[in-house]
Structures are given as structure tokens and as C-alpha cells.
PDB file of C-alpha atoms and ligand atoms in Angstrom:
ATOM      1  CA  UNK A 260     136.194 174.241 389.114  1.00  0.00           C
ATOM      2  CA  UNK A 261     134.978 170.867 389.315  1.00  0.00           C
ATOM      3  CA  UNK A 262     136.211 167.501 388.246  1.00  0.00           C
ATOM      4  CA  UNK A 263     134.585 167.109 385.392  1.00  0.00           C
ATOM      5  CA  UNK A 264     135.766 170.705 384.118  1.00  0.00           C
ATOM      6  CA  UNK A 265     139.204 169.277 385.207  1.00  0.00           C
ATOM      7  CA  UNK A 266     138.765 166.545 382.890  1.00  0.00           C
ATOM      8  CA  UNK A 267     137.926 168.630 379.860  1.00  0.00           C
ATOM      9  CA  UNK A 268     140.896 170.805 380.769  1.00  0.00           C
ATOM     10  CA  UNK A 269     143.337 167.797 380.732  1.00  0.00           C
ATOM     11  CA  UNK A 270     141.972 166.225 377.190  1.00  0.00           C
ATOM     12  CA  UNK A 271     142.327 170.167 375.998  1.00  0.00           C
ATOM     13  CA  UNK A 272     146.117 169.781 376.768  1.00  0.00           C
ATOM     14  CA  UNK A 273     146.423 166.583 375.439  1.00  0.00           C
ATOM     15  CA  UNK A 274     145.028 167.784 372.684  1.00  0.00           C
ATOM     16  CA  UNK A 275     147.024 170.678 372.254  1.00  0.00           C
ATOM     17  CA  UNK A 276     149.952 168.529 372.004  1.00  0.00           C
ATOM     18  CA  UNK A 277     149.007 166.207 369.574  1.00  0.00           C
ATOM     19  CA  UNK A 278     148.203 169.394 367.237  1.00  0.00           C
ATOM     20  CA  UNK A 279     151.538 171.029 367.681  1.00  0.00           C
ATOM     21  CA  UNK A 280     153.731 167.735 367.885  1.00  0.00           C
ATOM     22  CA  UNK A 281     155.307 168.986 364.617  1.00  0.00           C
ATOM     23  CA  UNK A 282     156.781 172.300 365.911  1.00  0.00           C
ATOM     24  CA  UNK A 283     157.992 170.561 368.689  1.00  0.00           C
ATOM     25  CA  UNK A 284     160.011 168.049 367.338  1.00  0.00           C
ATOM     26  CA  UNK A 285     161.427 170.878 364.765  1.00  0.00           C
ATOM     27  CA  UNK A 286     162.418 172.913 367.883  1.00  0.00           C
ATOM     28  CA  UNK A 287     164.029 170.013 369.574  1.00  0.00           C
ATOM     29  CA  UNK A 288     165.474 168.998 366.449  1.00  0.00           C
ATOM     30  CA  UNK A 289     167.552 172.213 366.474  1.00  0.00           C
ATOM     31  CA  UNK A 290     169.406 171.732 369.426  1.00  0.00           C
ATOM     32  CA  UNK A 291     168.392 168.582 370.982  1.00  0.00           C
ATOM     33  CA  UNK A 292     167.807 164.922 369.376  1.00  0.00           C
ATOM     34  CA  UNK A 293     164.397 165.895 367.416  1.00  0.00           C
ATOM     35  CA  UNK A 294     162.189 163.782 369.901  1.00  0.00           C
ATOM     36  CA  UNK A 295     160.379 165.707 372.033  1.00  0.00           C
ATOM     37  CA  UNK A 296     157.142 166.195 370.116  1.00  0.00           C
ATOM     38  CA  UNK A 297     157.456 161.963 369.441  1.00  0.00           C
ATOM     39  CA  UNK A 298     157.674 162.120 373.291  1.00  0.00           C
ATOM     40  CA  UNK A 299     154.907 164.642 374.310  1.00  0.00           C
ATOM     41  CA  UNK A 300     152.381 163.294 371.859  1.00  0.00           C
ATOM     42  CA  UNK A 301     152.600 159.654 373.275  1.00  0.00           C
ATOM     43  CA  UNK A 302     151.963 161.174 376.779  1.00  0.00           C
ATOM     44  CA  UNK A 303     149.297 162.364 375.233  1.00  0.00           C
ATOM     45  CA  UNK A 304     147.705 159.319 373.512  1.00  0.00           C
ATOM     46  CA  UNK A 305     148.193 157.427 376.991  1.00  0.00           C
ATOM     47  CA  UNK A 306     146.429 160.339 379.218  1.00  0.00           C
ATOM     48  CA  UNK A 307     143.468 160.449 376.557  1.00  0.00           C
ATOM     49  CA  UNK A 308     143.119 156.566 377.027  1.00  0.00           C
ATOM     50  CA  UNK A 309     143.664 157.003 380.692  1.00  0.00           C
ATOM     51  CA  UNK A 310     140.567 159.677 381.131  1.00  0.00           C
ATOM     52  CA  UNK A 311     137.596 157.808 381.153  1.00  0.00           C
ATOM     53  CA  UNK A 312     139.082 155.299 384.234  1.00  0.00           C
ATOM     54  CA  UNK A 313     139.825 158.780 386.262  1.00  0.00           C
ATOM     55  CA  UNK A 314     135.798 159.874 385.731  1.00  0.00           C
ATOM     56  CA  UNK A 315     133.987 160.542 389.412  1.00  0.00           C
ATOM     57  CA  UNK A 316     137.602 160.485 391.542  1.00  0.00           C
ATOM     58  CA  UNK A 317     138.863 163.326 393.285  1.00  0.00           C
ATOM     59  CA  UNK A 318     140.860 166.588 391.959  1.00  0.00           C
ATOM     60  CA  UNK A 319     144.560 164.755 393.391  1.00  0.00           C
ATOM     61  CA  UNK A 320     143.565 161.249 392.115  1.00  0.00           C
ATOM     62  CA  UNK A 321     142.911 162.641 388.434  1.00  0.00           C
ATOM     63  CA  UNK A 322     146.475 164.462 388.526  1.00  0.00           C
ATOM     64  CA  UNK A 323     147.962 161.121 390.263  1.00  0.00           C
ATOM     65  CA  UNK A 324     146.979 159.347 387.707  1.00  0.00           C
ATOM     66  CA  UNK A 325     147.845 161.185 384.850  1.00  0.00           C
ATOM     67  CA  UNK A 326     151.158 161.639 386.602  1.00  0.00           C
ATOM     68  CA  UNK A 327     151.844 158.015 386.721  1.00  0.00           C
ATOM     69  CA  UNK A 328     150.462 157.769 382.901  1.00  0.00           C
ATOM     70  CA  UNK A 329     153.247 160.369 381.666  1.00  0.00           C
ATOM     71  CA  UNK A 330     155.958 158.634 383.786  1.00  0.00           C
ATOM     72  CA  UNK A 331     155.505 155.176 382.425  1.00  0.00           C
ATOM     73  CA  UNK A 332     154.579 156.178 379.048  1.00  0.00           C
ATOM     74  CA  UNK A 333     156.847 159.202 377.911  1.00  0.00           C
ATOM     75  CA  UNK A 334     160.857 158.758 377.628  1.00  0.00           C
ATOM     76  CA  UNK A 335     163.429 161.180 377.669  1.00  0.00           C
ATOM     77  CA  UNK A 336     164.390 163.792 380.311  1.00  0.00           C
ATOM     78  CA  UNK A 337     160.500 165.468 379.965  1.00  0.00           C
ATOM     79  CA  UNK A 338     158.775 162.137 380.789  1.00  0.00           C
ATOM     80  CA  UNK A 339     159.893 162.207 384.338  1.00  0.00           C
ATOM     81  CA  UNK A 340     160.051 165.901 384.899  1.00  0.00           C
ATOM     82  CA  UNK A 341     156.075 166.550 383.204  1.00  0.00           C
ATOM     83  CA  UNK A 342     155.259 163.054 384.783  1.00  0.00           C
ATOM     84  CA  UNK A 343     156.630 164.396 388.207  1.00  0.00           C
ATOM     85  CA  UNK A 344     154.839 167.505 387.717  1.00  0.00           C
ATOM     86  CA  UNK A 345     151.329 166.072 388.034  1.00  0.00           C
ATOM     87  CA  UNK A 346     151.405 163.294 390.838  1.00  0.00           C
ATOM     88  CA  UNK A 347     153.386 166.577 392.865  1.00  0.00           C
ATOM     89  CA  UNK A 348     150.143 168.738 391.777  1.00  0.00           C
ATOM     90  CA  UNK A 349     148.020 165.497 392.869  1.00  0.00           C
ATOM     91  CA  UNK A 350     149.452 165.427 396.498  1.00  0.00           C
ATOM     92  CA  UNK A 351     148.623 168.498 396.997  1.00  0.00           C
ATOM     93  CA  UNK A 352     144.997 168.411 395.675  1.00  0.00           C
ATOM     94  CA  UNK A 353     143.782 165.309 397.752  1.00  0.00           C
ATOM     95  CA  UNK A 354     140.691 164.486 398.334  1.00  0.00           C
ATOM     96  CA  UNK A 355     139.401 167.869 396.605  1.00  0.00           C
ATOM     97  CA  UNK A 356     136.129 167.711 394.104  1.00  0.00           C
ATOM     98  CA  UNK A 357     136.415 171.686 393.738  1.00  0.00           C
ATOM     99  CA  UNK A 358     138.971 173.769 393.110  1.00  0.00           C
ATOM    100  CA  UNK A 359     139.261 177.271 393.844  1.00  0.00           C
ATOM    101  CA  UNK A 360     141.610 179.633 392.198  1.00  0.00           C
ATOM    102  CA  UNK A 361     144.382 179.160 395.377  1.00  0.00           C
ATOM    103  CA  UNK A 362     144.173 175.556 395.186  1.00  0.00           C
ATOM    104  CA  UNK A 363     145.139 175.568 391.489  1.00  0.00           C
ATOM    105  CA  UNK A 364     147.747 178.025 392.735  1.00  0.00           C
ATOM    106  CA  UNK A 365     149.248 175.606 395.597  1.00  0.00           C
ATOM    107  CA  UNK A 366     149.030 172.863 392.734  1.00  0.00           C
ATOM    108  CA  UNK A 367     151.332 174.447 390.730  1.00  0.00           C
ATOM    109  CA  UNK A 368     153.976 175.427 392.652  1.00  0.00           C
ATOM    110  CA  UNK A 369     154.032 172.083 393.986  1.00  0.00           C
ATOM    111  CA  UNK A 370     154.462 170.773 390.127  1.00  0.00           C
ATOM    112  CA  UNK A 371     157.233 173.559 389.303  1.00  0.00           C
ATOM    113  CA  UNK A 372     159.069 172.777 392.805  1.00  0.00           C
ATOM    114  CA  UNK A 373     159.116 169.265 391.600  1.00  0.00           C
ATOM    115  CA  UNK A 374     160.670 169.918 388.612  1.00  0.00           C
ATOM    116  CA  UNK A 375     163.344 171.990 390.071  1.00  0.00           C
ATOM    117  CA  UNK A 376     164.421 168.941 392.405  1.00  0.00           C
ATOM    118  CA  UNK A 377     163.699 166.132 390.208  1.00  0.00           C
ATOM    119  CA  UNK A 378     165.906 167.948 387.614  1.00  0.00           C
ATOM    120  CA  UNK A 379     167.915 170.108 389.568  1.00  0.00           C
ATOM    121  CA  UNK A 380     167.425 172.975 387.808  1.00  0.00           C
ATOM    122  CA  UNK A 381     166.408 176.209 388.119  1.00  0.00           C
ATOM    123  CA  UNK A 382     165.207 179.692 386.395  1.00  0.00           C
ATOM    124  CA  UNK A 383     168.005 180.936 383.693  1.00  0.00           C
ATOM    125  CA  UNK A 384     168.997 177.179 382.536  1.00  0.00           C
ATOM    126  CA  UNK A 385     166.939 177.244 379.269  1.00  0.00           C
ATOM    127  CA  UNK A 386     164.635 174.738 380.371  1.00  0.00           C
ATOM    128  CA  UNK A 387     160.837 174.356 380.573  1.00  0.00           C
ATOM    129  CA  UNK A 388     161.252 176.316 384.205  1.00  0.00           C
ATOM    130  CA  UNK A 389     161.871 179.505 382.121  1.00  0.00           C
ATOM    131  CA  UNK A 390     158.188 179.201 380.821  1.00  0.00           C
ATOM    132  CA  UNK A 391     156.992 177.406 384.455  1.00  0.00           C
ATOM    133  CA  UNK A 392     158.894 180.092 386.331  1.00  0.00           C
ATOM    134  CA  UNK A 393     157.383 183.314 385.210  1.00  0.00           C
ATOM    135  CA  UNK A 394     153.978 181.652 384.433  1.00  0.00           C
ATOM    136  CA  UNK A 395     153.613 180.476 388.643  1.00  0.00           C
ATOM    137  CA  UNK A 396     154.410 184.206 389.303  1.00  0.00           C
ATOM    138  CA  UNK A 397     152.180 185.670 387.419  1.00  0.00           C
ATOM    139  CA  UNK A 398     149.218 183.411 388.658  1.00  0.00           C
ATOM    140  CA  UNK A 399     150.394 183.797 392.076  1.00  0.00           C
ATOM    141  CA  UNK A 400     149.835 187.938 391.509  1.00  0.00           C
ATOM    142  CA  UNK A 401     146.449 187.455 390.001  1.00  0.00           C
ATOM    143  CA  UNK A 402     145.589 184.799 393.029  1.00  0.00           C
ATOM    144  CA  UNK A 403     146.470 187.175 395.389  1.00  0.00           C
ATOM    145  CA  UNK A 404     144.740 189.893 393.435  1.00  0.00           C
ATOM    146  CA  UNK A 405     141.506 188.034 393.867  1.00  0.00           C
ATOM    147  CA  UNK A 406     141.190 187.237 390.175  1.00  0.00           C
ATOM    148  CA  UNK A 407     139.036 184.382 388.840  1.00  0.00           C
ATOM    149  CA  UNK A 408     141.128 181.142 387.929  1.00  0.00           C
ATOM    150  CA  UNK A 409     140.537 181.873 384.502  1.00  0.00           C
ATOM    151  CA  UNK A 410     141.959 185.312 384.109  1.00  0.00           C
ATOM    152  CA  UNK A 411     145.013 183.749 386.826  1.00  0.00           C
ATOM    153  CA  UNK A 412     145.579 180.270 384.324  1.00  0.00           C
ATOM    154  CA  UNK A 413     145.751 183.379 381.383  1.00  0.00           C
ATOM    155  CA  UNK A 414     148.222 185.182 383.128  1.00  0.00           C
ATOM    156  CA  UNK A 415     149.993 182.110 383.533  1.00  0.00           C
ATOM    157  CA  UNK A 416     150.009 181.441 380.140  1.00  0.00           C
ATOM    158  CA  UNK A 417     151.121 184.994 378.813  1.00  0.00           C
ATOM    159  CA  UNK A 418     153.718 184.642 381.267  1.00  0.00           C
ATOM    160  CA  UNK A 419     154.494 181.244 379.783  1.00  0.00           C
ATOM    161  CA  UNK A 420     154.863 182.218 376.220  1.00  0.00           C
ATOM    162  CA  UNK A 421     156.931 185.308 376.584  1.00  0.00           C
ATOM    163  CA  UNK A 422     159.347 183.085 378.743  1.00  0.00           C
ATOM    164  CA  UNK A 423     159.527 180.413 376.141  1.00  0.00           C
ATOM    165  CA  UNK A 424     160.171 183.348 373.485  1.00  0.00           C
ATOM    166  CA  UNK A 425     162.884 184.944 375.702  1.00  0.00           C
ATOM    167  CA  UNK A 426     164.828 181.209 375.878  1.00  0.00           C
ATOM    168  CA  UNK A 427     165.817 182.164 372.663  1.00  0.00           C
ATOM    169  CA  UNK A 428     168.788 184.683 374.539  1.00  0.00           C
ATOM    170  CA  UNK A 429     169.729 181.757 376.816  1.00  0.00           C
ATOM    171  CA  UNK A 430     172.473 179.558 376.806  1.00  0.00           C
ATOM    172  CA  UNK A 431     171.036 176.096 377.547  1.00  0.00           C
ATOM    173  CA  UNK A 432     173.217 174.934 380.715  1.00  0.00           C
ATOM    174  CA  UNK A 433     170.530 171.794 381.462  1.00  0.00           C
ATOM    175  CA  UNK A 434     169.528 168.535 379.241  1.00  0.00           C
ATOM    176  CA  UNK A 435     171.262 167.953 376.377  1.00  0.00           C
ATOM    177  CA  UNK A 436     171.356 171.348 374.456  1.00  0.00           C
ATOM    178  CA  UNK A 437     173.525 172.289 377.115  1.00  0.00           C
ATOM    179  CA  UNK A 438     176.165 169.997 374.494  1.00  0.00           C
ATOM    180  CA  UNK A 439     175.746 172.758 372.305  1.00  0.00           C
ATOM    181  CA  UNK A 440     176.844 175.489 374.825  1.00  0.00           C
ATOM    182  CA  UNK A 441     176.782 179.024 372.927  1.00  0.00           C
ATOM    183  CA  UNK A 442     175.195 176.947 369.890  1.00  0.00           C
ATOM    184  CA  UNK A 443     172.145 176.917 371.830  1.00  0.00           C
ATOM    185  CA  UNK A 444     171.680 180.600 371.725  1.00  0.00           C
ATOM    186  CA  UNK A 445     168.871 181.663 368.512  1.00  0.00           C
ATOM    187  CA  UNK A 446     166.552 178.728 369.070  1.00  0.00           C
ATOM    188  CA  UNK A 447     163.969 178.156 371.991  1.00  0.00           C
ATOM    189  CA  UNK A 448     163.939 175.292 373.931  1.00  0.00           C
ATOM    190  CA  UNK A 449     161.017 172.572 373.114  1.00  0.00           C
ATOM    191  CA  UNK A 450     160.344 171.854 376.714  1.00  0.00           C
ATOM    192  CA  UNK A 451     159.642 175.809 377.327  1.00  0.00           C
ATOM    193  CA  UNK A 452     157.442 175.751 374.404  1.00  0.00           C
ATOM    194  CA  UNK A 453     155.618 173.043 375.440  1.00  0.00           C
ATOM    195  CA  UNK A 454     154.837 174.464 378.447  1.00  0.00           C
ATOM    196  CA  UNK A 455     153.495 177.371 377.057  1.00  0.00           C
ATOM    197  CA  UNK A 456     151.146 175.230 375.328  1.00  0.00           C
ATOM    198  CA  UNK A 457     149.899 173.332 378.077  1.00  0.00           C
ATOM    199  CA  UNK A 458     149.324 176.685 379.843  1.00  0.00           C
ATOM    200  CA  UNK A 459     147.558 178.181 376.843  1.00  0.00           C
ATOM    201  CA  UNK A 460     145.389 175.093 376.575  1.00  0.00           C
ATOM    202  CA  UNK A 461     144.158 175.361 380.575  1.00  0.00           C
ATOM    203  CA  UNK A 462     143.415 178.941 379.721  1.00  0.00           C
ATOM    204  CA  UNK A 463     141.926 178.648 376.493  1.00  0.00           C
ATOM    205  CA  UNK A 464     139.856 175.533 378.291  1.00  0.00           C
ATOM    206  CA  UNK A 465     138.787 177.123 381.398  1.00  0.00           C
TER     207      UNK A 465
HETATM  208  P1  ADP B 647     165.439 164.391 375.799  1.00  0.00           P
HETATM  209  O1  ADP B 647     166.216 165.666 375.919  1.00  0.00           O
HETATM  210  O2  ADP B 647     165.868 163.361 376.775  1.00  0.00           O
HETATM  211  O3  ADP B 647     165.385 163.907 374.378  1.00  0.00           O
HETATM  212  P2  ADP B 647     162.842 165.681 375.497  1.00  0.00           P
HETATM  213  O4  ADP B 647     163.344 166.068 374.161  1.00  0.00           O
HETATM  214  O5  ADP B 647     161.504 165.054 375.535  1.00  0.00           O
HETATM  215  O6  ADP B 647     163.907 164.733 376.229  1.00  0.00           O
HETATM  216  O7  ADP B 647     162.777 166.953 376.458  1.00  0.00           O
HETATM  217  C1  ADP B 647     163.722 167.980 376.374  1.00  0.00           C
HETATM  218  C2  ADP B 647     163.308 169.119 377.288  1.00  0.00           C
HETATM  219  O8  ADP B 647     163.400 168.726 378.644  1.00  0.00           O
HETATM  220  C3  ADP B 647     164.204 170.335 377.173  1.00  0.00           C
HETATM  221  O9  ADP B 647     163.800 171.173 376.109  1.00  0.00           O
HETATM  222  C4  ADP B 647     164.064 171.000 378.533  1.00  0.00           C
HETATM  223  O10 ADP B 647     163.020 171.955 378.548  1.00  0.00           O
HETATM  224  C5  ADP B 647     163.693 169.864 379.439  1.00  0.00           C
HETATM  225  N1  ADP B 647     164.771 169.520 380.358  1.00  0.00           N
HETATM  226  C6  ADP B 647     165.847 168.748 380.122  1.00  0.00           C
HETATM  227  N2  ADP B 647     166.616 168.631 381.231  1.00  0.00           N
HETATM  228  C7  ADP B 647     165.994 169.369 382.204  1.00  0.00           C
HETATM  229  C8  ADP B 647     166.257 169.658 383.594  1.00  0.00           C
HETATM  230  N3  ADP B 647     167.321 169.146 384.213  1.00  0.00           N
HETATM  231  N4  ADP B 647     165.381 170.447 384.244  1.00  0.00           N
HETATM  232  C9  ADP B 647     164.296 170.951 383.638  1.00  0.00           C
HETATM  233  N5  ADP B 647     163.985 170.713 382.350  1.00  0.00           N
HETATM  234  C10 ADP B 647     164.820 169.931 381.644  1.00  0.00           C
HETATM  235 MG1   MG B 648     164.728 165.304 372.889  1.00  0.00          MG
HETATM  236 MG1   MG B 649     165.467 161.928 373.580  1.00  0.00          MG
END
């Protein structure tokens, strides 16, 4: 994949978001403070006005950037944690104008390790890592399988949306459903879902 590819991909998401701000801010309305789509879709205004400045640099300088975007422009605890997400993917995909299926790979699991120390979390907490989690499996099986980075950025995303679906039986022990203990249980967390949709939007993209 090339930059420019990478650039479509990263309006696509931003896209995405804006589209399905709605059912985000319903989910987080349910058990958090009703923000999160307010907060995703402003990330995604600023990285749609940040694009055309990242056109011609490197794979790790157009994540970098975006990174920084999301930090300084989205609040809350997904701000960070997404922002986070993309300047880790960025150090790891320096200086690189293609990327090959195991470079998207290694960018990934930089982004979800990032997440689990910026918000010390892990897999089970009902958080966005229960979509992140199984999604960076499942593209690390078809990487190793030798699929394309298409059919391993689809796995990802199947991966992604059953895990969001199955937060639904979790008890949120992270952020601030985790107020809600056993309340939690029924509803799937926002941050999960919008995962899924970022993943769904890379695969749909690619
Ligand atoms: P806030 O909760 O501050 O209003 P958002 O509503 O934008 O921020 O984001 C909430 C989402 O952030 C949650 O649904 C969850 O997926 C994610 N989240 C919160 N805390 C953590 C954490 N410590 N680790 C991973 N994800 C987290
Ligand atoms: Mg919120
Ligand atoms: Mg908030």
C-alpha cells in the first residue's frame, strides 16, 4: 500500500465516524456521559483538515500526525488512548512509503500495546481493547497465513465487530461505566464500537 492509498484509508475512517456519530453517542449515553460520538466526530473534522498538509510524507509521519491531531483535538479518556494509538503506529512505520501486509501488522500492535499502557487496561475490561484485542489476532493469523492486507484488515474487522457485540456480557471494570458496575452489563461499550468501525472502514477502503 502506498501513501496515497493510506490517505484515502484515513479520510474513509474519518468518514465513517462522522456518519455513525449518532449511534455512538446513544451507546455512550447508556452507560457513560453521552459524549463519545461529540468526541470522535471532532477528531474527525480535525484529521480531515489535517490531510492535505500530510500529502507526499512518509507512512510514520502521516500516522504522527494524525496522532498528534486526535490528541490535541479530542477530549475525554478516547482522545488520548485513539490519539496514542496512531503516533505509536507512526514510530513504528518511519520512514516507510510502502506498506506491506506485516508492516501494517507491526503497526498495530504497536497502537493496541499503547493503549494497554497508556490506559492500563487490558482484554476483559469492556473497553475498546475487547474489539482491538481479537481484531490484532486475527490479522496477525492471516499475516502469517500469507494473506493480502486486505483480506488481513477484514479479518481484523470481523474480529472487531463480534468483540464489540460480545462487550455486551461484560462488566465494564475501566473508564467511567465501570461506575455502573453490574449496570453495565446489556449495553456495548462506545469505544469497542468505534473501533469496529474504524476497522470496517480500513477494510471496506483497502
Ligand atoms: P469519556 O469516557 O471520558 O467521556 P469517551 O466517551 O470519548 O470518553 O470514550 C469512552 C471510551 O473510552 C469507552 O467506551 C472505552 O472504550 C474507552 N476507555 C475508557 N477508559 C479506558 C481505558 N482505561 N483503557 C481503554 N479504553 C478505555
Ligand atoms: Mg463519554
Ligand atoms: Mg466525556
Amino acid at each position: 500500500m502506498d501513501t496515497k492509498k493510506l490517505l484515502e484509508i484515513m479520510k474513509a475512517i474519518s468518514e465513517k465516524i462522522e456518519a455513525e456519530k449518532d449511534v455512538l453517542t446513544e451507546l455512550d449515553s447508556a452507560i457513560g456521559d453521552g459524549d463519545h460520538g461529540i468526541n470522535m466526530a471532532r477528531g474527525a473534522k480535525t484529521v480531515m483538515e489535517k490531510l492535505p498538509s500530510l500529502i507526499g510524507k512518509d507512512s510514520g509521519a502521516i500516522f504522527k500526525g494524525i496522532g498528534m491531531a486526535v490528541v490535541s483535538s479530542v477530549g475525554g479518556a478516547s482522545g488520548p488512548l485513539y490519539g496514542t494509538a496512531f503516533m505509536k503506529a507512526g514510530d513504528a512505520l518511519k520512514g516507510k512509503m510502502e506498506l506491506s501486509a506485516e508492516d501494517f501488522l507491526a503497526a498495530f500492535s504497536a497502537s493496541v500495546a499503547g493503549i494497554k499502557m497508556r490506559g492500563k487496561s487490558t482484554i476483559g475490561e469492556k473497553t475498546m481493547l475487547d474489539a482491538l484485542c481479537p481484531a490484532e489476532r486475527a490479522m496477525r493469523e492471516a499475516v502469517e497465513a500469507k494473506k493480502t492486507l486486505k483480506e488481513a484488515l477484514e479479518a481484523a474487522a470481523v474480529a472487531a465487530e463480534k468483540g464489540a457485540e460480545r462487550t455486551k456480557d461484560l462488566v465494564a471494570t475501566k473508564g467511567r461505566a465501570s461506575y455502573l458496575g453490574e449496570r453495565s452489563l446489556g449495553h456495548r461499550d462506545p469505544g469497542a464500537v468505534s473501533s469496529s468501525f474504524m476497522l470496517r472502514a480500513m477494510a471496506d477502503a483497502m
